[in-house]
PDB file of C-alpha atoms in Angstrom:
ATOM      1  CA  UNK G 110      -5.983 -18.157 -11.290  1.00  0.00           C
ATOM      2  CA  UNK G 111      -6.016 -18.511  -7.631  1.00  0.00           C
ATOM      3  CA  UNK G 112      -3.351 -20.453  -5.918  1.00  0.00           C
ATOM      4  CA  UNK G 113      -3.418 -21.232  -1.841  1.00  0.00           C
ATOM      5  CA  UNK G 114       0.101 -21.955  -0.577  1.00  0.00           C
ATOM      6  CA  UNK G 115       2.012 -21.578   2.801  1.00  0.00           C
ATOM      7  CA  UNK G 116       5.766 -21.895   3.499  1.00  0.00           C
ATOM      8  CA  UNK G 117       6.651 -25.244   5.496  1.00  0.00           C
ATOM      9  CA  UNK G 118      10.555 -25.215   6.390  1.00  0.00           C
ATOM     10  CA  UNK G 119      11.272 -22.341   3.375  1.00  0.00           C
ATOM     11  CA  UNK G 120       9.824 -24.606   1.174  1.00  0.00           C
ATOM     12  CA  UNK G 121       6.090 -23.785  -0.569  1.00  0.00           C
ATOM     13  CA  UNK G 122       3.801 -26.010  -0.100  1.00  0.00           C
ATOM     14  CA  UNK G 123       0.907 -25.616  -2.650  1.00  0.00           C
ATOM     15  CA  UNK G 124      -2.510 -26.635  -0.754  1.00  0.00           C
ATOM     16  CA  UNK G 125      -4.671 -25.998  -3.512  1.00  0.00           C
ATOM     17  CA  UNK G 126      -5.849 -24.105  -6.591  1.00  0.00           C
ATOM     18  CA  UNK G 127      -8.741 -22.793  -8.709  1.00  0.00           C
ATOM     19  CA  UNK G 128      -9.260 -21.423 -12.274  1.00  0.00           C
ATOM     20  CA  UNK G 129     -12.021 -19.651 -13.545  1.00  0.00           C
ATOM     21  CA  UNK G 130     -12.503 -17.772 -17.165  1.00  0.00           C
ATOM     22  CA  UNK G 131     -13.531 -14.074 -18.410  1.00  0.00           C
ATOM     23  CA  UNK G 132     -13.760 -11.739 -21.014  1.00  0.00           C
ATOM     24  CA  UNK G 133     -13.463  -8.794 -19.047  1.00  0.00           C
ATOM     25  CA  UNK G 134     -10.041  -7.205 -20.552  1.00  0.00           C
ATOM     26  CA  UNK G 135      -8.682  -6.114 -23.400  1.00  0.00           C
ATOM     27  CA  UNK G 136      -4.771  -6.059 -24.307  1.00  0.00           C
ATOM     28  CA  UNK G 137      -4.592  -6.873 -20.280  1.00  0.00           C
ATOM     29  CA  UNK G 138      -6.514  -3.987 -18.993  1.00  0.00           C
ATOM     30  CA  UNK G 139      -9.558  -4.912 -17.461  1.00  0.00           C
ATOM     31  CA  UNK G 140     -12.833  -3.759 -19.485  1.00  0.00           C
ATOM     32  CA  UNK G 141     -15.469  -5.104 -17.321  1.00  0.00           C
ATOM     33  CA  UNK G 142     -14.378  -4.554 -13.928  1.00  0.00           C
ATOM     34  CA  UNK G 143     -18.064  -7.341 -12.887  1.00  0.00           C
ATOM     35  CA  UNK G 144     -17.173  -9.715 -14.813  1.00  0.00           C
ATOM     36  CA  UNK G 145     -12.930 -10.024 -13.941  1.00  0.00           C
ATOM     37  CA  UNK G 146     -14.428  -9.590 -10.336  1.00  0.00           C
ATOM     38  CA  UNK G 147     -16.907 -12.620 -10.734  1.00  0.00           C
ATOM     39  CA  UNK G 148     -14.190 -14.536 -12.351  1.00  0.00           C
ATOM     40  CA  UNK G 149     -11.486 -13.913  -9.507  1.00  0.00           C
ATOM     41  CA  UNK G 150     -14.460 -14.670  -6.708  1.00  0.00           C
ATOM     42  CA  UNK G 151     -15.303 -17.857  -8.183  1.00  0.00           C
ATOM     43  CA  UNK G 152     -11.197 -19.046  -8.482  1.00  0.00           C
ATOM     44  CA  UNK G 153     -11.012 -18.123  -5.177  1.00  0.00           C
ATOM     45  CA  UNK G 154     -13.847 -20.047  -4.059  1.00  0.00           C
ATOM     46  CA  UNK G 155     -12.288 -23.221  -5.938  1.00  0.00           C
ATOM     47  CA  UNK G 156      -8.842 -23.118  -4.411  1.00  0.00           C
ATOM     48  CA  UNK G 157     -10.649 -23.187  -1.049  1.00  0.00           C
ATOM     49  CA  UNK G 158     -12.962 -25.924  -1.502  1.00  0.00           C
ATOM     50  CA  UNK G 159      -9.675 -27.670  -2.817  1.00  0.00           C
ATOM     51  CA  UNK G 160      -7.314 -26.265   0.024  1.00  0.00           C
ATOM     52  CA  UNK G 161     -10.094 -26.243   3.082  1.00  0.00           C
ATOM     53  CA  UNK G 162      -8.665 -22.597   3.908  1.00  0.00           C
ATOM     54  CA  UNK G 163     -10.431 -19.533   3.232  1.00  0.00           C
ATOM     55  CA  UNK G 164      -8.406 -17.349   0.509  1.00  0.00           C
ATOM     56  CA  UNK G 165      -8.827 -13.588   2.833  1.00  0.00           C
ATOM     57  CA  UNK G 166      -5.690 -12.004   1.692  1.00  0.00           C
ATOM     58  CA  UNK G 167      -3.524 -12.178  -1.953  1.00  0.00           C
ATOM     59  CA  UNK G 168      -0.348 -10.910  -3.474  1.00  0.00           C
ATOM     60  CA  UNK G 169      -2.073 -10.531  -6.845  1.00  0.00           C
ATOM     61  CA  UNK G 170       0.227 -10.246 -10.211  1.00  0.00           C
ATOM     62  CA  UNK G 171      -0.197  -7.107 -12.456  1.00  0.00           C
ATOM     63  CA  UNK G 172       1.321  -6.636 -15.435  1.00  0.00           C
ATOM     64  CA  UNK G 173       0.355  -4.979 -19.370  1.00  0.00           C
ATOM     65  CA  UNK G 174       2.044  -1.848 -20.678  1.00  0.00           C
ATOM     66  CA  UNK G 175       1.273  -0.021 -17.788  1.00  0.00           C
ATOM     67  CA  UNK G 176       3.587  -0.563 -15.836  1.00  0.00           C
ATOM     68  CA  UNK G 177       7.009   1.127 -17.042  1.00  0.00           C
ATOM     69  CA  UNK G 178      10.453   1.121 -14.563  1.00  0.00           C
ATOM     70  CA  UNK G 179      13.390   3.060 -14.354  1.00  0.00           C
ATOM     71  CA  UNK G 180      16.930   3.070 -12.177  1.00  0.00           C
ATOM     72  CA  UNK G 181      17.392   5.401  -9.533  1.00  0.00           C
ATOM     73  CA  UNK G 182      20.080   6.332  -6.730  1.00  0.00           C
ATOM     74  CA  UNK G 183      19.889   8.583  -3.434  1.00  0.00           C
ATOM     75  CA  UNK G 184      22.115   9.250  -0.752  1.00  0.00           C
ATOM     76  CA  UNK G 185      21.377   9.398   2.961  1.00  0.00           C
ATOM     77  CA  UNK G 186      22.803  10.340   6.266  1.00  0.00           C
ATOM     78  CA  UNK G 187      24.077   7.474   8.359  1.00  0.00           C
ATOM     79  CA  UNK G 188      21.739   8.065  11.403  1.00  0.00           C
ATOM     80  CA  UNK G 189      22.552   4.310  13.584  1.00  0.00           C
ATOM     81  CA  UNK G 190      24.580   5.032  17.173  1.00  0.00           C
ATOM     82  CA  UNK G 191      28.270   5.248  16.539  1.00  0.00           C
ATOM     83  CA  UNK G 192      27.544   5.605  12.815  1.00  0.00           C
ATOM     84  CA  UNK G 193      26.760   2.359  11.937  1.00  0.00           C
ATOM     85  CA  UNK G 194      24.004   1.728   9.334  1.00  0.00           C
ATOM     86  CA  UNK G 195      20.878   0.763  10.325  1.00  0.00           C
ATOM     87  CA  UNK G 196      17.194  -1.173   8.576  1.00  0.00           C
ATOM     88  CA  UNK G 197      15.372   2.199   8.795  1.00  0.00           C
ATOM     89  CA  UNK G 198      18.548   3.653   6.852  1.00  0.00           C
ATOM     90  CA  UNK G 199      18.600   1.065   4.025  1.00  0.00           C
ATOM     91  CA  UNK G 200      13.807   2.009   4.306  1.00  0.00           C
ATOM     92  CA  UNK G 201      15.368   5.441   4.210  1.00  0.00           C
ATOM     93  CA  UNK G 202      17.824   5.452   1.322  1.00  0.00           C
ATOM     94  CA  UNK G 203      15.438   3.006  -1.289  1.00  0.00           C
ATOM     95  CA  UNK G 204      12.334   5.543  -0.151  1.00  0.00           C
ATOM     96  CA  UNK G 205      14.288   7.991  -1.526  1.00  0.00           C
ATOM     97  CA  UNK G 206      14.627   6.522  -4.457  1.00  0.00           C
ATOM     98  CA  UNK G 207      11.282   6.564  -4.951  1.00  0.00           C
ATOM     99  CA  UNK G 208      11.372  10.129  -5.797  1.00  0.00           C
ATOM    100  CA  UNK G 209      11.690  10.169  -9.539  1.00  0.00           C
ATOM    101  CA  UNK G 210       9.960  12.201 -11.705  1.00  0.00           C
ATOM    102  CA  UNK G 211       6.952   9.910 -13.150  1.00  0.00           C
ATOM    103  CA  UNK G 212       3.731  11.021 -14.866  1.00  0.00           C
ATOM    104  CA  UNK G 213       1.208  12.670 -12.769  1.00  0.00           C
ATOM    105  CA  UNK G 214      -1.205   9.657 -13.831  1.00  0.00           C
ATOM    106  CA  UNK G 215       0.812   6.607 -12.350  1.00  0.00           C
ATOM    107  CA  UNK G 216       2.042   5.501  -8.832  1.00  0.00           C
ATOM    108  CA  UNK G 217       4.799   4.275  -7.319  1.00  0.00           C
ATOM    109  CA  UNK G 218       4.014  -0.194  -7.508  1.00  0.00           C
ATOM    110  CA  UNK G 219       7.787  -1.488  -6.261  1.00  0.00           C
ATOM    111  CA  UNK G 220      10.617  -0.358  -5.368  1.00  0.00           C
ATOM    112  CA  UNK G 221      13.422  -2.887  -5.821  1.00  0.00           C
ATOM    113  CA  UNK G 222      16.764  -2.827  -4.047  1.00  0.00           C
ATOM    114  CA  UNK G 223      19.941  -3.085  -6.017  1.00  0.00           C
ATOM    115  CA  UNK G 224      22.745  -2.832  -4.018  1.00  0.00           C
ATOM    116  CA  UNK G 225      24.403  -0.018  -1.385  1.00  0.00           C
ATOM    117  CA  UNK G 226      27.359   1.661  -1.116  1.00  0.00           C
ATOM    118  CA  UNK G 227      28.674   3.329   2.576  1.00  0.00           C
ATOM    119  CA  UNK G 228      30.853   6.387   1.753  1.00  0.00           C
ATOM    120  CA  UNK G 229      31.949   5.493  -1.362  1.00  0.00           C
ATOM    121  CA  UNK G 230      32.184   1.849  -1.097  1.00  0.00           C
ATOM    122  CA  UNK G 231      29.792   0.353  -3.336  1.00  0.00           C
ATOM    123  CA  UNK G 232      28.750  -3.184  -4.319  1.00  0.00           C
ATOM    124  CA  UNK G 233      27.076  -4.042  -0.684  1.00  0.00           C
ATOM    125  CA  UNK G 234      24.040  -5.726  -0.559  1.00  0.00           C
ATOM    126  CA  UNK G 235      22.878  -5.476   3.302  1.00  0.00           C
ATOM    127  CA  UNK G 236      25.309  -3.116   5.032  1.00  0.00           C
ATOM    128  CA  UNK G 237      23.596  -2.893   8.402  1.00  0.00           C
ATOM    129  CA  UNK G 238      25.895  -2.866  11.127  1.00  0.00           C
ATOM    130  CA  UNK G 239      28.623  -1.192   9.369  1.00  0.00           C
ATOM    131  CA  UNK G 240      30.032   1.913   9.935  1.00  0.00           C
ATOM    132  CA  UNK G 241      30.004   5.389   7.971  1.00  0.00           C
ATOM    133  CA  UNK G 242      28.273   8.727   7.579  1.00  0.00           C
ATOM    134  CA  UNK G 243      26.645   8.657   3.750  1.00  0.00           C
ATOM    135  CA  UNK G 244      24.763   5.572   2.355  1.00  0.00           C
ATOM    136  CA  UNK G 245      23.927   5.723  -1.426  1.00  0.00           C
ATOM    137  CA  UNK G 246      21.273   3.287  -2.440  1.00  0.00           C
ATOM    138  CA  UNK G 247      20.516   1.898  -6.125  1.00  0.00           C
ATOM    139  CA  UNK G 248      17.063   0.856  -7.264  1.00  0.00           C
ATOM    140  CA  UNK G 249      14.788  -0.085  -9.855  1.00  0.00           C
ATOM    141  CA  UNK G 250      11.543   2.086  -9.496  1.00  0.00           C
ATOM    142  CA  UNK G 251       8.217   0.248 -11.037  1.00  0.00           C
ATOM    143  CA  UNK G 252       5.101   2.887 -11.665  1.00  0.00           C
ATOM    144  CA  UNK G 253       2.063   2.032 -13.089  1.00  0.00           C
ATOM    145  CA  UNK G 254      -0.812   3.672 -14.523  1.00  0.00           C
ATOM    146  CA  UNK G 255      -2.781   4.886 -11.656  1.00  0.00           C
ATOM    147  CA  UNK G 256      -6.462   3.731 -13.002  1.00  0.00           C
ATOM    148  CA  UNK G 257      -5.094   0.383 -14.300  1.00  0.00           C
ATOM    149  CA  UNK G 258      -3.663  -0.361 -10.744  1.00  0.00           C
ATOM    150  CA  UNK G 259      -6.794   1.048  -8.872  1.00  0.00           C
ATOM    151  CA  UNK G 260      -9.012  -1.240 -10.973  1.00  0.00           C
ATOM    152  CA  UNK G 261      -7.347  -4.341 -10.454  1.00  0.00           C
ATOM    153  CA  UNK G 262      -7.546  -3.666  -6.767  1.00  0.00           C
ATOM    154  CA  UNK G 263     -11.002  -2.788  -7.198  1.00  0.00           C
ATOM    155  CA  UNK G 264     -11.223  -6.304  -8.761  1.00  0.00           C
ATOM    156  CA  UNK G 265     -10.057  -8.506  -6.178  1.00  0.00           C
ATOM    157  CA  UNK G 266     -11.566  -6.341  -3.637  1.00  0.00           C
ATOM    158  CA  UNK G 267     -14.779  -7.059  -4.835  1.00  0.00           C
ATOM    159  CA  UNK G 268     -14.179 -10.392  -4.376  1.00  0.00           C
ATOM    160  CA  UNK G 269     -14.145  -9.754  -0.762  1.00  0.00           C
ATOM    161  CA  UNK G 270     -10.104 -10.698  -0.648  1.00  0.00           C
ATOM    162  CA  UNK G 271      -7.002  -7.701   0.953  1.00  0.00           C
ATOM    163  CA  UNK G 272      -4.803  -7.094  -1.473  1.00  0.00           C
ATOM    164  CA  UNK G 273      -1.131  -7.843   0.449  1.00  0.00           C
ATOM    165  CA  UNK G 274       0.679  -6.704  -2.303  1.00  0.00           C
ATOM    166  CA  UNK G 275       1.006  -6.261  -5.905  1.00  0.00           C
ATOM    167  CA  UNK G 276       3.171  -7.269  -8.163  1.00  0.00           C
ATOM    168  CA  UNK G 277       4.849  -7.271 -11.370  1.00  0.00           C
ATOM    169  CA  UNK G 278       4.031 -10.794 -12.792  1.00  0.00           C
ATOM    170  CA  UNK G 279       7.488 -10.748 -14.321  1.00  0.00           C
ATOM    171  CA  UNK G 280       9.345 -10.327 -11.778  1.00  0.00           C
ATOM    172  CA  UNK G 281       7.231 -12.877  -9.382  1.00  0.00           C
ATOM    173  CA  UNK G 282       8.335 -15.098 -12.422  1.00  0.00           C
ATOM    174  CA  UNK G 283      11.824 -14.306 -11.953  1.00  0.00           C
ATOM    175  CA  UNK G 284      11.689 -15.515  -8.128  1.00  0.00           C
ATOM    176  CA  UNK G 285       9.868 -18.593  -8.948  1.00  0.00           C
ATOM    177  CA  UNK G 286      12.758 -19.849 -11.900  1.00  0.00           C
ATOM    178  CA  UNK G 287      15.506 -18.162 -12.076  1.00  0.00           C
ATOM    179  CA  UNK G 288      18.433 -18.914  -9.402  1.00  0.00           C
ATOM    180  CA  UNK G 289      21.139 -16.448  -8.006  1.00  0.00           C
ATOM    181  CA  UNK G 290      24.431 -17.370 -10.743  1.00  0.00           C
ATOM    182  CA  UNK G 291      21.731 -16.628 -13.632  1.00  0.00           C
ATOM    183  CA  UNK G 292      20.747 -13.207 -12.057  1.00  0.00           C
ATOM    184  CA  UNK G 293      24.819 -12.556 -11.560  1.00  0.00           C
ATOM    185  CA  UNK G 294      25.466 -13.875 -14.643  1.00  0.00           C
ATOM    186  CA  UNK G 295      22.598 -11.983 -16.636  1.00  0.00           C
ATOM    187  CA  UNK G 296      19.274 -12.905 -17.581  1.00  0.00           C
ATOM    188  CA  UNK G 297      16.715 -11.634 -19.701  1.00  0.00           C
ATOM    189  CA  UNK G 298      13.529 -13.518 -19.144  1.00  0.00           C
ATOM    190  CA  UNK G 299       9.686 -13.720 -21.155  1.00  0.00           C
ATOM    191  CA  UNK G 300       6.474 -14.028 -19.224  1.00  0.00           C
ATOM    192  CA  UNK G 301       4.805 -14.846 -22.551  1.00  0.00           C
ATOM    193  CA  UNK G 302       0.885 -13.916 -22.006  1.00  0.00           C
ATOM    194  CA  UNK G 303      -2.337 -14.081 -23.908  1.00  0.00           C
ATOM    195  CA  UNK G 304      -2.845 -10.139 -24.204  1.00  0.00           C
ATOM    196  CA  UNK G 305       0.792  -8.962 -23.692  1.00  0.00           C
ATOM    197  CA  UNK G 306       4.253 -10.217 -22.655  1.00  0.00           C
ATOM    198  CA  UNK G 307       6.504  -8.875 -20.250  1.00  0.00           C
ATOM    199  CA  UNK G 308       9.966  -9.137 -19.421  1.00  0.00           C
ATOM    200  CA  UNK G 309      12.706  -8.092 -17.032  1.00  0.00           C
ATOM    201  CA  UNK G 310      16.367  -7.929 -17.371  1.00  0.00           C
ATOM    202  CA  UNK G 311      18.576  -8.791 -14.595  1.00  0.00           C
ATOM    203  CA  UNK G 312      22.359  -7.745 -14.780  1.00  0.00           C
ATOM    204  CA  UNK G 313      25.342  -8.164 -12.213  1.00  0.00           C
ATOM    205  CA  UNK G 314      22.297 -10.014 -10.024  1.00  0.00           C
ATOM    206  CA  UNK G 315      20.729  -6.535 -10.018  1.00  0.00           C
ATOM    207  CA  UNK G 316      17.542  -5.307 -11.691  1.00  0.00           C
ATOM    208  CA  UNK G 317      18.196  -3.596 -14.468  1.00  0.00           C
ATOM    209  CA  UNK G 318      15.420  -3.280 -17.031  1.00  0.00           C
ATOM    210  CA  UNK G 319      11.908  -4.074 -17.542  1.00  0.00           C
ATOM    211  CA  UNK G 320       9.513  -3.811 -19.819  1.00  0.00           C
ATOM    212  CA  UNK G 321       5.720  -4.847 -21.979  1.00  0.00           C
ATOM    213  CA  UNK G 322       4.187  -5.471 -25.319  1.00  0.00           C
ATOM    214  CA  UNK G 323       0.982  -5.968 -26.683  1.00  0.00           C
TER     215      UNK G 323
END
C-alpha cells in the first residue's frame, strides 16, 4: 500500500492512494525480492495517477519478528555555554544509547526517546536550555535483522523511490491512534497482520516494550 499525503496546518491531508497485491513473502519476510518490488512500483504508480504527484521519497513500515527492542540509558557531559543543555546534547545522550550489545547480524532501526534527567533530576522530556553538568538519557533501542532490513530497502529501491525512513509499523500505528493520556496512562496496542502481529507497550507515556508473532 502506497499512500501520498502532505501536512496542511499540522493536519494530514491524504491526496491519494494505491494498492497492489503479491506473493513475494513468507511469515512477513520477503521471498521474492521481483515480485514485492513489482508490487510496491505499481502502488506507487496508482497513488500518483490518483494524487497527480510523483511518489520519489517514502517512510516505508517494517515489521515481522525481526525486529526485537530493548531499554537503554547513558549519561553525557553537559557541553552548552554556561552549562546549559543543548539539541546536540539530547543527539548526544540518545546516540549513546544506541550502544547496546545486539547480535552481530542486526542494525540499529530507531532509537526512541524516553525521557531525560539533568544531574539527577529525572522525568524531563526536552531539557534544552537548562542548566547542569551530566544529562542521563532513557531509550527504547529497535534492531532488526540486518538482511530483512536490507531487503526491504532493496525493495522499494527498486521501485525507483528513497527510502526517508523506516519504521516499525507498530509504532507508526501508535502515532496515528493513540493520544497522549492513553500513552501516560498505559497502552498496549495490536497491529493485527496477515503474516504476523506486532505490538508495542507504552507505559508512563514512555516506550516500554515491543514485540512480534507469527
Amino acid at each position: 500500500s502506497v499512500v501520498v499525503a502532505s501536512m496542511e496546518d499540522d493536519i494530514l491531508v491524504v491526496h491519494g492512494c494505491g494498492q497492489a497485491t503479491h506473493d513475494g513473502a513468507r511469515k512477513g519476510v520477503i521471498a521474492k525480492l521481483d515480485e514485492v518490488s513489482e508490487s510496491v512500483l505499481a502502488a506507487a504508480d496508482e497513488a500518483e495517477a490518483m494524487a497527480s504527484i510523483p511518489v520519489e521519497i517514502a517512510h516505508v513500515g517494517i515489521g515481522g519478528t525481526p525486529i526485537q527492542g530493548v531499554p537503554s540509558t547513558a549519561s553525557v557531559p553537559v557541553t552548552g555555554r554556561d552549562h546549559t543543555v543543548t539539541s546536540e546534547d539530547l543527539q548526544r545522550a540518545l546516540g549513546a544509547c544506541a550502544q547496546v550489545s545486539i547480535p552481530e547480524d542486526y542494525r540499529v532501526l530507531d532509537i526512541i526517546s524516553c525521557g531525560f534527567a539533568l544531574d539527577g533530576q529525572a522525568g524531563l522530556d526536552y531539557p534544552v536550555g537548562m542548566p547542569g553538568t551530566r544529562l542521563d538519557a532513557s531509550a527504547y533501542v529497535l534492531y532488526a535483522n540486518r538482511t530483512h532490513a536490507e531487503t526491504v530497502e532493496q525493495a522499494v529501491n527498486h521501485a525507483a523511490i528513497k527510502i526517508q525512513q523506516l519504521m516499525f509499523e507498530p509504532l507508526a500505528a501508535a502515532e496515528a491512534v493513540l493520544t497522549r493520556d492513553e500513552k501516560d496512562l498505559g497502552c498496549l496496542l495490536l497491529d493485527i497482520g496477515h503474516a504476523t502481529t506486532e505490538w508495542v507497550l507504552f507505559a508512563e507515556g514512555a516506550l516500554a516494550s515491543s514485540g512480534a508473532v507469527p
